[in-house]
mmCIF file of C-alpha atoms in Angstrom:
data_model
loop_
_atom_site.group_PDB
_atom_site.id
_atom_site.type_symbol
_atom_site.label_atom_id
_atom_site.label_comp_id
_atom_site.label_asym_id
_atom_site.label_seq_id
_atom_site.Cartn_x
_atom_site.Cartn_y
_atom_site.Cartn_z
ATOM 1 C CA UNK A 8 146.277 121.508 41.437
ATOM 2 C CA UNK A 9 148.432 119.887 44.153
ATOM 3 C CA UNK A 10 147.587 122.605 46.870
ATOM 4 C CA UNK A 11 143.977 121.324 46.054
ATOM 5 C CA UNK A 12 144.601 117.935 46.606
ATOM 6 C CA UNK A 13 146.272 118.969 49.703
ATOM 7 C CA UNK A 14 143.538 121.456 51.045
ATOM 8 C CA UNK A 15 140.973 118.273 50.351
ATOM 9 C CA UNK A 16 143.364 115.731 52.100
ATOM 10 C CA UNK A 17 143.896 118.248 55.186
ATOM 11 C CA UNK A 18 140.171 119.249 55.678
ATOM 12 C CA UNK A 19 139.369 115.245 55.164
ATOM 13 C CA UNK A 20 141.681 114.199 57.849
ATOM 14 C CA UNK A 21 140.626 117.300 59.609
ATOM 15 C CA UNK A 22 136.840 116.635 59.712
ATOM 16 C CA UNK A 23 137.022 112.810 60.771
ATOM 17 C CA UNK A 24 137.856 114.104 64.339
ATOM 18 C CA UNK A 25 135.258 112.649 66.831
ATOM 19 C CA UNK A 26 132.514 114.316 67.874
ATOM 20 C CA UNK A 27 132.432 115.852 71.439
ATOM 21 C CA UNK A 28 130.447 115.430 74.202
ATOM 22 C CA UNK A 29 128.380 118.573 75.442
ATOM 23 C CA UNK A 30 127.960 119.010 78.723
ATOM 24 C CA UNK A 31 125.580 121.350 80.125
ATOM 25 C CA UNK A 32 125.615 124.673 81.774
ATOM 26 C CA UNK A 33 124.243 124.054 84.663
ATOM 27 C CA UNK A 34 124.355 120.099 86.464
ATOM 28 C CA UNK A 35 121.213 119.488 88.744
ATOM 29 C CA UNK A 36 122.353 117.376 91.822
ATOM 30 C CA UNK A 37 119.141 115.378 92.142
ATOM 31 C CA UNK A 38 118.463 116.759 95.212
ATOM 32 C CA UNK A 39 114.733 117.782 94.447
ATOM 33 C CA UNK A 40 114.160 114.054 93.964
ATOM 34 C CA UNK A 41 115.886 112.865 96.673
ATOM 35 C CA UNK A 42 113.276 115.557 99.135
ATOM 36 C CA UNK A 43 110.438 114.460 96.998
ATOM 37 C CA UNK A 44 111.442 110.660 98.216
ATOM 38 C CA UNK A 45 111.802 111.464 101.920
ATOM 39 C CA UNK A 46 108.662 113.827 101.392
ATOM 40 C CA UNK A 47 106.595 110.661 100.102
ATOM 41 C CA UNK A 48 108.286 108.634 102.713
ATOM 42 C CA UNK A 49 107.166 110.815 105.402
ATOM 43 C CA UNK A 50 103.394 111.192 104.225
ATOM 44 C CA UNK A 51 103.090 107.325 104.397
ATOM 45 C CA UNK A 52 104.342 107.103 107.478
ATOM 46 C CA UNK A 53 102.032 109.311 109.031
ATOM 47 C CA UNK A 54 98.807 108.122 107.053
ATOM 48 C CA UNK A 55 99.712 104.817 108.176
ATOM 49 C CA UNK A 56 100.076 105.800 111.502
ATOM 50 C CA UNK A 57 96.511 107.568 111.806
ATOM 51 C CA UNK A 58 95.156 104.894 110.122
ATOM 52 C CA UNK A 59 96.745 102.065 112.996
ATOM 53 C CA UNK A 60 95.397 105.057 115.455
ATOM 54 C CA UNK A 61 91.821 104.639 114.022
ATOM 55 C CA UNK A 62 92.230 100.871 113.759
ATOM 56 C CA UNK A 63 93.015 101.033 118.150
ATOM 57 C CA UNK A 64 89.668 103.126 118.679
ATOM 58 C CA UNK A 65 87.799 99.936 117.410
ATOM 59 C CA UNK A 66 89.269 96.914 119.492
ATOM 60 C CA UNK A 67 86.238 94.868 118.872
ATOM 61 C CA UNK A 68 87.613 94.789 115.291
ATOM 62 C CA UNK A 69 89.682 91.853 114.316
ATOM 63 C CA UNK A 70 92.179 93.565 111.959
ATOM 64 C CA UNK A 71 94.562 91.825 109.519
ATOM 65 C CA UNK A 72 97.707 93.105 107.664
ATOM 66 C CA UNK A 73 98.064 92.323 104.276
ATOM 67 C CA UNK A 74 101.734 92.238 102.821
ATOM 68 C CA UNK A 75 100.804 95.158 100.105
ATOM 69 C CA UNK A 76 100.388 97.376 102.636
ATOM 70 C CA UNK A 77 96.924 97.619 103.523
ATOM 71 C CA UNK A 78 94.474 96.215 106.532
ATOM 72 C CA UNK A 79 91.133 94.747 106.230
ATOM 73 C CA UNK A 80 88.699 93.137 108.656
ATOM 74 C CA UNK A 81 85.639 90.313 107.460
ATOM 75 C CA UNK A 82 82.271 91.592 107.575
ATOM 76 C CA UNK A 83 81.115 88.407 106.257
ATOM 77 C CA UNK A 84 83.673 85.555 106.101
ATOM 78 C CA UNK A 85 82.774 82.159 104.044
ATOM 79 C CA UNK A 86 82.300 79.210 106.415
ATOM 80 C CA UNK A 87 82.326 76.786 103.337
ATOM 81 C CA UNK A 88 85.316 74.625 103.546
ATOM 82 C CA UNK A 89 84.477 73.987 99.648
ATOM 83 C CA UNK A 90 84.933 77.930 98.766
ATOM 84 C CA UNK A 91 88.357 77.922 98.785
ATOM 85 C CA UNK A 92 89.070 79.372 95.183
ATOM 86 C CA UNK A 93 89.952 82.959 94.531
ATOM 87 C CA UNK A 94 90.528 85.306 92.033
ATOM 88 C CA UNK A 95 93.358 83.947 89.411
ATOM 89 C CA UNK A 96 94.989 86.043 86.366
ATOM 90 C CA UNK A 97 92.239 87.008 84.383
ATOM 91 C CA UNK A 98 89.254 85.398 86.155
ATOM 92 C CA UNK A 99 86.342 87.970 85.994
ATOM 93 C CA UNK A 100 84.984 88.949 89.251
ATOM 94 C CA UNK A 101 81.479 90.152 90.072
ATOM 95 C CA UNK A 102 81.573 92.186 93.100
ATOM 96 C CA UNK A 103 79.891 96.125 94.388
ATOM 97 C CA UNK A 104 81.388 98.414 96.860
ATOM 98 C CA UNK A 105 81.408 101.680 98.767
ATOM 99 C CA UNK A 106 84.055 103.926 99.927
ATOM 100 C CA UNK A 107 84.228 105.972 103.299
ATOM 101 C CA UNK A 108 86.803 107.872 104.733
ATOM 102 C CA UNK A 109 88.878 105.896 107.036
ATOM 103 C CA UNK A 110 86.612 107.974 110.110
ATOM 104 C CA UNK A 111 83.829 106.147 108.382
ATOM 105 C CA UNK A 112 81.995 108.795 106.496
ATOM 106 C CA UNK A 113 80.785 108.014 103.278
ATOM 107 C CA UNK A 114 82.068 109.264 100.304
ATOM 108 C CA UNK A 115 80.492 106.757 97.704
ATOM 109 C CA UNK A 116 77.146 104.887 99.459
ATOM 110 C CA UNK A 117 75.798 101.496 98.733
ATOM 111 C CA UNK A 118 74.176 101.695 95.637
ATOM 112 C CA UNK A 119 76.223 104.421 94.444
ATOM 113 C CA UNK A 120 78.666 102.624 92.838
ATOM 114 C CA UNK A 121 77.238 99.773 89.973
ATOM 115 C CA UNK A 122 77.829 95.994 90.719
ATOM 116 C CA UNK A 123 81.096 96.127 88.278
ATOM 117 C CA UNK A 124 82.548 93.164 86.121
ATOM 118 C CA UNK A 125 86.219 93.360 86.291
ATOM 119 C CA UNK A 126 88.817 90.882 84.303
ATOM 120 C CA UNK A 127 91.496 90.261 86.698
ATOM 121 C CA UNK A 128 94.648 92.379 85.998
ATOM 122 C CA UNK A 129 93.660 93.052 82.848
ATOM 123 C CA UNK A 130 91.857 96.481 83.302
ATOM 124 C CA UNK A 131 92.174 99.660 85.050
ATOM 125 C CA UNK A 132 91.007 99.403 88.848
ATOM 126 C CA UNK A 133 92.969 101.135 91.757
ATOM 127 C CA UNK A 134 96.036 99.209 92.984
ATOM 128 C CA UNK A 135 94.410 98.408 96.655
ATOM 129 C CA UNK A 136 91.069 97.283 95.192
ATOM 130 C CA UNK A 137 92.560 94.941 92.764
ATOM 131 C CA UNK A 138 94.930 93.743 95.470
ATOM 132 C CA UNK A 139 92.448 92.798 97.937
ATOM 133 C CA UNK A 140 89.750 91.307 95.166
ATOM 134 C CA UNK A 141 92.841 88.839 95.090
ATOM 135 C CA UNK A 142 92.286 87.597 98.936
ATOM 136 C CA UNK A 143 88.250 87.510 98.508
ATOM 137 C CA UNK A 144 86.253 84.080 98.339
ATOM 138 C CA UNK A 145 83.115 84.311 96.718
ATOM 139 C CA UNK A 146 79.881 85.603 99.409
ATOM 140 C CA UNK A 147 82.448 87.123 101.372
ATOM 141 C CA UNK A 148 82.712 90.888 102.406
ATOM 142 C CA UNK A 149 85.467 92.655 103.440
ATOM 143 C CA UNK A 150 86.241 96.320 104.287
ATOM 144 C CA UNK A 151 89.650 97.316 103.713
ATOM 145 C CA UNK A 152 91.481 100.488 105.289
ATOM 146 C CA UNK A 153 94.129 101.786 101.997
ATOM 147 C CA UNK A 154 96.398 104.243 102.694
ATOM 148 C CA UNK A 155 96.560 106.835 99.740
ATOM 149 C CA UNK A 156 99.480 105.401 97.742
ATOM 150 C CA UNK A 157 96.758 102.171 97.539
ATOM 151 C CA UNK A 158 93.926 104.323 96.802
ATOM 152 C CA UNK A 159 93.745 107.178 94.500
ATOM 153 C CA UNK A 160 97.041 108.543 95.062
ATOM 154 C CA UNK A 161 98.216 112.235 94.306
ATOM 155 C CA UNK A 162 95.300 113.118 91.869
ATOM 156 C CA UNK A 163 92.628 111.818 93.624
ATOM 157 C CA UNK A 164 89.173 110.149 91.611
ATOM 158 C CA UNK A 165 88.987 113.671 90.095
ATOM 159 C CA UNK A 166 85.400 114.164 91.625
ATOM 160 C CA UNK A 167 84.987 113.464 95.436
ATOM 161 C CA UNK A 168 88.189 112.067 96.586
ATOM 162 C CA UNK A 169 90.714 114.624 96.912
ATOM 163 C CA UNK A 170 94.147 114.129 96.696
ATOM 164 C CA UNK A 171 96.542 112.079 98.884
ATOM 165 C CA UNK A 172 93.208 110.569 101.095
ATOM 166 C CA UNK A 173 93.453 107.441 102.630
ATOM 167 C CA UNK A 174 90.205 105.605 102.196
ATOM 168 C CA UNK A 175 88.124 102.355 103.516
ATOM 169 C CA UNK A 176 86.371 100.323 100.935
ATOM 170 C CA UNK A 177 83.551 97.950 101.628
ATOM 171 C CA UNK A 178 83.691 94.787 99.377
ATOM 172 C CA UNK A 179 81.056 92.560 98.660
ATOM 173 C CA UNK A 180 82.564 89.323 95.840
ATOM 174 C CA UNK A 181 79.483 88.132 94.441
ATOM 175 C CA UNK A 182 81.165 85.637 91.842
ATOM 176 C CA UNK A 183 84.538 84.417 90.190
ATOM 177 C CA UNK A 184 84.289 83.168 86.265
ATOM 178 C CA UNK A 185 86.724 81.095 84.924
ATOM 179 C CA UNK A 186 88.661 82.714 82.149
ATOM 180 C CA UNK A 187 88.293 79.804 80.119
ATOM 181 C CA UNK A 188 84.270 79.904 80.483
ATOM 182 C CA UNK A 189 84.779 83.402 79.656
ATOM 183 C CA UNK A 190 86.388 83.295 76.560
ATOM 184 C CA UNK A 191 83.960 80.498 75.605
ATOM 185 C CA UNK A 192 81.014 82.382 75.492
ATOM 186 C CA UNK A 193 81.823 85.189 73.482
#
């Protein structure tokens, strides 16, 4: 009976060793990531470079630089020193636009594309779009030059923009609503 008590002891003390890390077999440096950075890095670079080599063949163009990384240029700029108000958190906007490839050709015509309601940062819309819908007074249009990463990115709109395109989008802002109006009437 005492051996007993001393196997149960021994394999009680035994098995209350801490557990071990595993490590595994083979250790991945990171290195793919690191090339698909530089990659990436590289890409940019040159899209943005065509797209500043594009923006020099039309010097009659006035072209601004936005701080998220894009350019646009006023069509139609407001003139009313009362329109001063744009697009806020949540604010729905009321707006239509095309897309063309930054030589100009279309890809989506006027017309193509429905006028779209769109709640401000609160649904899906591509990262340039709803960046520059944030500069916009209403009556104003404004065509802005997005480099792929502002665009459609790696996949592309899955039907005529392929992937990794840089793109120029036509903006018209027909009206802001309040949120508070908003949420009012329904």
């Amino acid at each position: 009976m005492r051996i007993f008590i001393i196997v149960i002891i021994f394999l009680s003390v035994a098995g209350c060793k801490s557990p071990e890390a595993r490590y595994p077999v083979t250790q991945n440096s990171g290195s793919y990531i690191d090339e698909s950075v530089e990659r990436n890095k590289e890409m940019i670079a040159e899209e943005e470079d065509y797209i500043k080599q594009v923006m020099g063949e039309n010097s009659s163009t006035e072209y601004l630089d936005s701080a998220e990384g894009f350019w646009y240029y006023y069509n139609q700029k407001s003139t009313d020193s009362t329109n001063t108000r744009t697009p806020q958190f949540g604010d729905v906007v009321v707006f239509d636009y095309t897309i063309s490839t930054i030589e100009g050709e279309p890809i989506y015509a006027e017309g193509e594309k429905p006028t779209r309601e769109y709640a401000m940062d609160k649904e899906k819309l591509f990262t340039g779009l709803r960046q520059g819908l944030k500069i916009m007074k209403e009556g104003e249009t404004v065509t802005f030059l997005f480099p792929s990463h502002k665009a459609f990115g790696y996949y592309g709109d899955r039907d005529r923009i392929g992937s990794n395109k840089p793109i120029t989008a036509r903006v018209t802002l027909h009206e802001i609503k309040d949120e508070i109006k908003q949420e009012n009437n329904n």
